[in-house]
C-alpha atoms as one frame of an Amber mdcrd trajectory, in Angstrom:
protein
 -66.451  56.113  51.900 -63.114  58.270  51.305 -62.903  59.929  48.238 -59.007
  59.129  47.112 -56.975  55.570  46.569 -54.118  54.209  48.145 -51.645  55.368
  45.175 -52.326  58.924  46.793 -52.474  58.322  50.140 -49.436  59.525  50.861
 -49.623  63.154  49.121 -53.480  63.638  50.417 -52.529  63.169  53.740 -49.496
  65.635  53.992 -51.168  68.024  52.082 -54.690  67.894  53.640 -56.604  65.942
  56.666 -59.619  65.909  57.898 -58.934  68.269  60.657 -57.622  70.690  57.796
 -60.836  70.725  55.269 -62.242  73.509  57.825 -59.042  75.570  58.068 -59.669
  76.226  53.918 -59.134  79.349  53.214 -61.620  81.893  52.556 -61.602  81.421
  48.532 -61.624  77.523  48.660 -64.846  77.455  51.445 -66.340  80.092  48.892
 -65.598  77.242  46.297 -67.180  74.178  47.976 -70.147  76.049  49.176 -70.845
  76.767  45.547 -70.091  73.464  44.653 -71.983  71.987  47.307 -75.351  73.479
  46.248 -74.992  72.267  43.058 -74.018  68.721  43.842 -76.375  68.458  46.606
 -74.930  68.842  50.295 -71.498  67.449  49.093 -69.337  67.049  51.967 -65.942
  68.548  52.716 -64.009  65.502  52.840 -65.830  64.387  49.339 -64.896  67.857
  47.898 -61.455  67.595  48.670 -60.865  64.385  47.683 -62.491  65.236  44.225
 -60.093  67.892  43.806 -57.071  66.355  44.925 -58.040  63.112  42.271 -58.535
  65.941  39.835 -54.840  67.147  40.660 -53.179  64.364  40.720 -54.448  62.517
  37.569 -57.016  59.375  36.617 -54.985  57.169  39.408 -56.864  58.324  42.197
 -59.800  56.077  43.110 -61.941  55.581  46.190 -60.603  53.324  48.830 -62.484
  50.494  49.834 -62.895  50.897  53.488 -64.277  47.343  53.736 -60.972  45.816
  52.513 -59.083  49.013  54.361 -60.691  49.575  57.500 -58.469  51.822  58.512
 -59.400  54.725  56.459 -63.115  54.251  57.658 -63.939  58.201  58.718 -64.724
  57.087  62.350 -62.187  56.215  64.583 -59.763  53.242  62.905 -57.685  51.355
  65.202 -54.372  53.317  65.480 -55.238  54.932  62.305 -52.218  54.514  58.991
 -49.996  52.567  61.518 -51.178  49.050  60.340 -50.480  49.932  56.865 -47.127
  51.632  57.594 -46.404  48.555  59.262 -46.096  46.094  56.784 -44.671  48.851
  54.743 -41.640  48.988  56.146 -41.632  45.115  57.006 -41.881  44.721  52.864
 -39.553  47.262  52.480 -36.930  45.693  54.868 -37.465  42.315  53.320 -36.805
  43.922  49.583 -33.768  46.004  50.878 -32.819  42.885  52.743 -33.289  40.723
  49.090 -31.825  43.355  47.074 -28.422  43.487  49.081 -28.656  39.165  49.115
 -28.581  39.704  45.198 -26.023  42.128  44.675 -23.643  40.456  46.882 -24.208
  37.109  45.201 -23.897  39.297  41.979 -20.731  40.099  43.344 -19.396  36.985
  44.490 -20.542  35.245  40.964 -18.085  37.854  39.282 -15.467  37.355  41.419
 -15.642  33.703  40.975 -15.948  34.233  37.371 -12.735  36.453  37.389 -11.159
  33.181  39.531 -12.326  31.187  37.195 -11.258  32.965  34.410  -7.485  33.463
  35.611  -7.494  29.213  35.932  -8.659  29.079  32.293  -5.970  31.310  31.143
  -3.243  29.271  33.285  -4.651  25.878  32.354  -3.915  27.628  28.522  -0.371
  28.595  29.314   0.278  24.979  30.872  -1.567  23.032  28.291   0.569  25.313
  25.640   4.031  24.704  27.853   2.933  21.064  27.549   2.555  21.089  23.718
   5.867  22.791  23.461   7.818  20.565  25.911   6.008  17.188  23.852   6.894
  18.840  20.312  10.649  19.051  21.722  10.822  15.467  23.094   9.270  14.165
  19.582  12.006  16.686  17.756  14.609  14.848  20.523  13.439  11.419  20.079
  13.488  11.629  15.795  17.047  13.297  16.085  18.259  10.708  18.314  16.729
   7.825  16.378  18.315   9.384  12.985  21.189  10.525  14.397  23.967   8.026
  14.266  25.853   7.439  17.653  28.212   4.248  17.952  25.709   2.327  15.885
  23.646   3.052  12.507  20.030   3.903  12.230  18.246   1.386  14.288  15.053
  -0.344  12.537  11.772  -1.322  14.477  10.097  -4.769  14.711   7.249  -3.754
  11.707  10.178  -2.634   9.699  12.264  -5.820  10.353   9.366  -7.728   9.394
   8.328  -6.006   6.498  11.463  -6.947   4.648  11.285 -10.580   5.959   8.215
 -10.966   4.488   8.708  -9.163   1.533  11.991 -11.841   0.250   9.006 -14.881
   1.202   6.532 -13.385  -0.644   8.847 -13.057  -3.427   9.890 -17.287  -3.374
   5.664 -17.703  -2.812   5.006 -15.827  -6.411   8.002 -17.607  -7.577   7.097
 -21.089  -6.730   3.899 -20.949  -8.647   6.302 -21.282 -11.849   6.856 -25.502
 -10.883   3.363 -27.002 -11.039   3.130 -27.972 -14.346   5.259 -30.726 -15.158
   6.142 -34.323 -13.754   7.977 -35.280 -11.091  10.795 -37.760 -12.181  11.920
 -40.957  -9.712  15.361 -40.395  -9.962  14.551 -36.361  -9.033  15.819 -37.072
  -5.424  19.214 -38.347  -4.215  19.085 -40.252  -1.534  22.826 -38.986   0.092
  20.551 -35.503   0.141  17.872 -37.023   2.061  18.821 -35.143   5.423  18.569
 -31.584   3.592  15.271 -32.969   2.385  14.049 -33.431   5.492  14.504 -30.323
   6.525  11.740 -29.107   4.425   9.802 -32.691   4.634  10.475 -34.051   8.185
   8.116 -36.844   7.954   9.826 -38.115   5.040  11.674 -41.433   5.568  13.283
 -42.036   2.508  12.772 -40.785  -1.742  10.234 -42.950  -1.986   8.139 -41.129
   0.797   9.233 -37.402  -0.696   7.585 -38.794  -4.261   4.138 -39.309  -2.179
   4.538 -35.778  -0.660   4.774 -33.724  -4.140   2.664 -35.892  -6.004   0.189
 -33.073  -5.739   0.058 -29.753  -7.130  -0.430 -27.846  -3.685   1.432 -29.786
  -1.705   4.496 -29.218  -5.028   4.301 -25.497  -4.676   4.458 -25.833  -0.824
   7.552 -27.885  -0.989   8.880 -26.106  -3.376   8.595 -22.651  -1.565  10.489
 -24.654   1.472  12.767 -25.907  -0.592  14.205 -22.662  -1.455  13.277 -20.863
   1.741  15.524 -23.630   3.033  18.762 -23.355   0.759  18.362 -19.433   1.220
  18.197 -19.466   5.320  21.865 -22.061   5.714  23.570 -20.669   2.716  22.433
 -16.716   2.711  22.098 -15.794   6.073  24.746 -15.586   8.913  23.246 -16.995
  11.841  24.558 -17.938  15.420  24.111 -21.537  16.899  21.997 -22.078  20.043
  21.936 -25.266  22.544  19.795 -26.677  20.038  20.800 -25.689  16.782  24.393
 -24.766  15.207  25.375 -22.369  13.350  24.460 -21.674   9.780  27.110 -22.896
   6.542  27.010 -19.267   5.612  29.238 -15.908   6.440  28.699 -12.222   5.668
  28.036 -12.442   1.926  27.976  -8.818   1.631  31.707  -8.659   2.660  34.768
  -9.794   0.690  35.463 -13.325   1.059  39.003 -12.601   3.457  37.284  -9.799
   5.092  33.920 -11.838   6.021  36.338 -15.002   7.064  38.671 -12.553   9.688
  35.071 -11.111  11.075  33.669 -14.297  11.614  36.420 -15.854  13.502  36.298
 -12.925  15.463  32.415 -13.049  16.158  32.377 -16.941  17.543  35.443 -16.012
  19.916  33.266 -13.476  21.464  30.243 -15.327  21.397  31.498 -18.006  22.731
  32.714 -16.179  25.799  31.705 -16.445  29.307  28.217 -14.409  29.066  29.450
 -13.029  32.990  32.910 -11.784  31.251  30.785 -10.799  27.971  27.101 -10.220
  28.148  25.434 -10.328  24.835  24.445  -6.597  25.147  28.182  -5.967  25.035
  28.287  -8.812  22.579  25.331  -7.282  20.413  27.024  -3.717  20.202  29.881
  -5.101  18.984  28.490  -6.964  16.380  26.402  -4.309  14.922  28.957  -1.977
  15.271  31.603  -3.666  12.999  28.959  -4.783  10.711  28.085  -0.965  10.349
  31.530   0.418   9.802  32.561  -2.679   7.735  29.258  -1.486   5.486  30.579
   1.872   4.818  33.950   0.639   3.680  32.685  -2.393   1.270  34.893  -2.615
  -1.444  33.497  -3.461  -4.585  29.688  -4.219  -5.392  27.640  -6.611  -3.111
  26.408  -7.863  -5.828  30.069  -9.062  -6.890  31.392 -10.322  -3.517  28.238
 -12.071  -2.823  27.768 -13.482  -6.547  29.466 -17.160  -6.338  27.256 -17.999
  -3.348  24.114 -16.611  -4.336  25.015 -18.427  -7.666  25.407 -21.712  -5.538
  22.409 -21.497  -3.981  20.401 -20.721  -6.735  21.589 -23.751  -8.581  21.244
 -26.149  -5.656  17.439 -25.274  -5.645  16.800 -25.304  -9.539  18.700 -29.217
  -9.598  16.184 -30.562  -7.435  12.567 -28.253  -8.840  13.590 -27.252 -12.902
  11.733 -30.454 -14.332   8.703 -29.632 -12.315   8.160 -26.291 -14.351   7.736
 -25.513 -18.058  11.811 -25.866 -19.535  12.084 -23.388 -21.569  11.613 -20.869
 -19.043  14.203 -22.474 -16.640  16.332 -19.837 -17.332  14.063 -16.699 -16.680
  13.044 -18.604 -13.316  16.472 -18.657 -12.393  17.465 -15.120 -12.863  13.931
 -14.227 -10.812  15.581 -16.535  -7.784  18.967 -14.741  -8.389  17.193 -11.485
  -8.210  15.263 -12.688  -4.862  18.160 -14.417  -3.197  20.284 -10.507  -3.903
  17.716  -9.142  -2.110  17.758 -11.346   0.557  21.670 -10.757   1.227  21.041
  -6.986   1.704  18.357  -8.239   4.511  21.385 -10.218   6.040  23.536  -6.974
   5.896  20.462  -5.090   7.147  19.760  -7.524  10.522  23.922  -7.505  11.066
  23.833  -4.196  11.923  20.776  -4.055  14.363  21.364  -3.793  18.277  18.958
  -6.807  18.451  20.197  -9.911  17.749  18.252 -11.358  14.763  18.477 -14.913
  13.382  16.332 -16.399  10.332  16.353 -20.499  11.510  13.782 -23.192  10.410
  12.278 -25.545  13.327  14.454 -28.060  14.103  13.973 -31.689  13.356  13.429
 -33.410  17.192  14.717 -36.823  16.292  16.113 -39.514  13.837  13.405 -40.461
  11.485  13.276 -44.500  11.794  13.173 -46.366   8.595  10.238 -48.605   9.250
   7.818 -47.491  11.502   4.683 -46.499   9.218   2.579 -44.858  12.051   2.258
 -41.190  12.060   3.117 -40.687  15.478   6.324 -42.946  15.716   7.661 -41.440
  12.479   6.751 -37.414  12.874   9.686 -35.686  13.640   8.643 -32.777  14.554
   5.549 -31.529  16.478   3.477 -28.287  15.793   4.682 -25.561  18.108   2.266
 -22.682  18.677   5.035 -20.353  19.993   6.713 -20.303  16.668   4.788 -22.083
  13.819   1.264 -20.994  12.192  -0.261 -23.732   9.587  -1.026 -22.629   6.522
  -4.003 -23.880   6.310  -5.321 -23.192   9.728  -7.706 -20.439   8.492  -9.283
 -22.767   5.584 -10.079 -25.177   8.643 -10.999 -22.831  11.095  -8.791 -24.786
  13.318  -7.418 -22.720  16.097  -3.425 -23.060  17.019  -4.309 -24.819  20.350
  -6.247 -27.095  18.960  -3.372 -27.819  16.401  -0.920 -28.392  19.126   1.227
 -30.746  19.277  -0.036 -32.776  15.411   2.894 -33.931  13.152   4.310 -31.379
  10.673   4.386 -32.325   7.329   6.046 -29.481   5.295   7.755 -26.302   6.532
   6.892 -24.130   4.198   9.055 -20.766   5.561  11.592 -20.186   8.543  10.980
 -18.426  11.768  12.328 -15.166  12.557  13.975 -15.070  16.171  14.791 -11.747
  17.922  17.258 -11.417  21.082  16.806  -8.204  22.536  15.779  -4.951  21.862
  16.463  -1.303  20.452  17.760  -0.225  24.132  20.349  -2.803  24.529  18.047
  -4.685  26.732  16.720  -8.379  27.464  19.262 -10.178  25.232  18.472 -13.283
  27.977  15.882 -14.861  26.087  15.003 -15.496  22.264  11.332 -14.878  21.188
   9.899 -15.609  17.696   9.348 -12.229  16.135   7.923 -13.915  12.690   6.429
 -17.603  12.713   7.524 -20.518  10.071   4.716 -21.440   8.475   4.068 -25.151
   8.188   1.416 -27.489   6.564   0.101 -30.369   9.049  -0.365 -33.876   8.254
  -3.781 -34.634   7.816  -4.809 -37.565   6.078
């Protein structure tokens, strides 16, 4: 067996062979022969491989030559070139990996550095987009409060808001006229029409006597009642094909000065819609309401203070006996106070682009004097498009389902819109709020 491992293979064959253990020189022969006798007839080969393992360190080892057969002493097959073989081959093959991994090292940082130089664009776009939407939100608040040919324009929700905020104020109010009896001679019968309006099922005073003989369906009349008076005698609003026009003008002006702009108004809107469209009808309106607004002389609340007193009065005649008397007079400065309000939401809608109207349903026919069934005498029908029941939700009854059943009390208008901020689609009227109705039921 050799004497010396494969970790020192390499340095005991340059430095000494076989060949070379006899071409010693004369001190190292001296040295094995010494050795030799003591060890007992060690070979050369043994001796030098002791000595180089002593050289070189604890590494050195003796190479199996069962496992190795080329190091056997006798002739190997083509000697170390086996070995050297797959040497180099692993040597190619970790060259050959080692150059695969530093180019893909290379090609991952590159792509990196690509991939970096799109992060720090995407930034600078997603920045110039931030910038460029911060400046069309700064345009779009400057245009909507700055004031071109018309005021500040409103929204829908905002519209609405105020709507509902003058009916929630007759809805507390009407909770004042519960309490006390309803007299015979309460209704007249030349007002029966007006009546009607609230009560269209109602075929004479008789009939009305039936319909507030309850507490509930009291209040509910009486919140119609006044939701009624306030919507022909408060509000300015334009007559359709189906409906005309409302008894009132443009409280909020003087008297002369609301007479000249109405005249004005229904000779416009009256026009050929091909010579004047209603968006050139709308500006106009909203236009001269707005610069009539900012030349009011006087206080609204005096120009506007005969009417309102009218209409409060026409209510109270018909509901004071139903609440306690000695606050009659308190509940009429709280309608005062309500109906004011509601004349600055008739100045308010008078100035919007959008044509605005506050209407209740109309009655569809004559209500005949004798017929006692429900559906011969109903005079008008419950329309999903622009009514809600009131007490749809304490039925669970859904507004389809409701279609079409006889309308006992209309308890609120409707709220029509024509057109929009833009000056657009003024060809069709949509219900913006609903009137609120109670259905007959019994």
């Amino acid at each position: 067996m050799v004497s010396f491992n494969e970790d020192v293979f390499e340095t005991s064959k340059t430095e000494a062979s076989i060949g070379q253990v006899h071409s010693l020189g004369p001190n190292r022969r001296s040295s094995w022969k010494q050795e030799s006798r003591k060890s007992g007839n060690e070979s050369p080969l043994s001796y030098m491989g002791r000595k180089l393992k002593q050289a070189v360190g604890p590494s050195i080892g003796p190479v199996d030559s069962a496992r190795h057969p080329e190091y056997r002493d006798e002739g190997s097959r083509g000697g170390f070139s086996r070995h050297e073989d797959d040497r180099e081959r692993y040597k190619r093959e970790r060259d050959y990996a080692r150059q695969q991994y530093e180019k893909l090292e290379r090609d991952n940082n590159e792509q990196r550095q690509v991939i970096n130089q799109f992060q720090i664009q995407l930034q600078k776009e997603h920045d110039k987009v931030q910038r460029v939407t911060q400046s069309a939100h700064h345009m779009q608040t400057e245009m909507d409060n700055k004031e071109l040919f018309l005021g500040p324009q409103a929204t829908d929700d905002e519209v609405r808001a105020r709507f509902d905020s003058v009916l929630a104020s007759i809805k507390t109010w009407s909770t004042n006229f519960t309490s006390g009896s309803v007299e015979s001679d309460v209704f007249k019968e030349d007002s029966l029409a007006d009546y009607q309006s609230v009560a269209p099922m109602c075929r004479n005073t008789l009939h009305l006597m039936q319909v507030v003989g309850t507490k509930k369906r009291r209040r509910l009349f009486v919140r119609g009642w006044a939701a009624c008076v306030m919507s022909k005698l408060l509000f300015r609003t334009l007559g359709t094909e189906n409906q005309p026009a409302s008894q009132a003008h443009d409280l909020w002006l003087d008297s002369s000065t609301a007479q000249s702009f109405l005249k004005i108004e229904d000779v416009i809107y009256l026009a050929d819609r091909k010579e004047i469209p209603y968006r050139m009808f709308s500006d106009w309106r909203a236009f001269t309401a707005g610069l009539l607004s900012k030349n009011i002389q006087g206080t609204l609340e005096g120009h506007s203070q005969a009417e309102i007193s009218r209409a409060v009065q026409e209510v109270m005649q018909l509901v004071a006996s139903w609440g306690v008397l000695e606050k009659a007079r308190e509940h009429e400065m709280t309608l005062t106070s309500i109906f004011v309000e509601a004349v600055r939401l008739s100045q308010f809608l008078r100035q919007q682009r959008a044509l605005w109207c506050v209407r209740f349903p109309p009655r569809t026919a004559a209500v005949p004097e004798k017929r006692l069934e429900t559906e011969q005498i109903a005079s008008l029908k419950f329309d999903p498009s622009c009514m809600k029941d009131e007490w749809s939700e304490e039925e669970d009854e859904s507004a389809n389902v409701l279609h079409g059943k006889p309308v006992e009390i209309i308890i609120t208008p409707a709220l029509f819109k024509r057109g929009n901020l833009n000056g657009e689609h003024f060809d069709k009227e949509y219900q913006a709020a609903p009137a609120f109705v109670m259905l007959y039921r019994r």
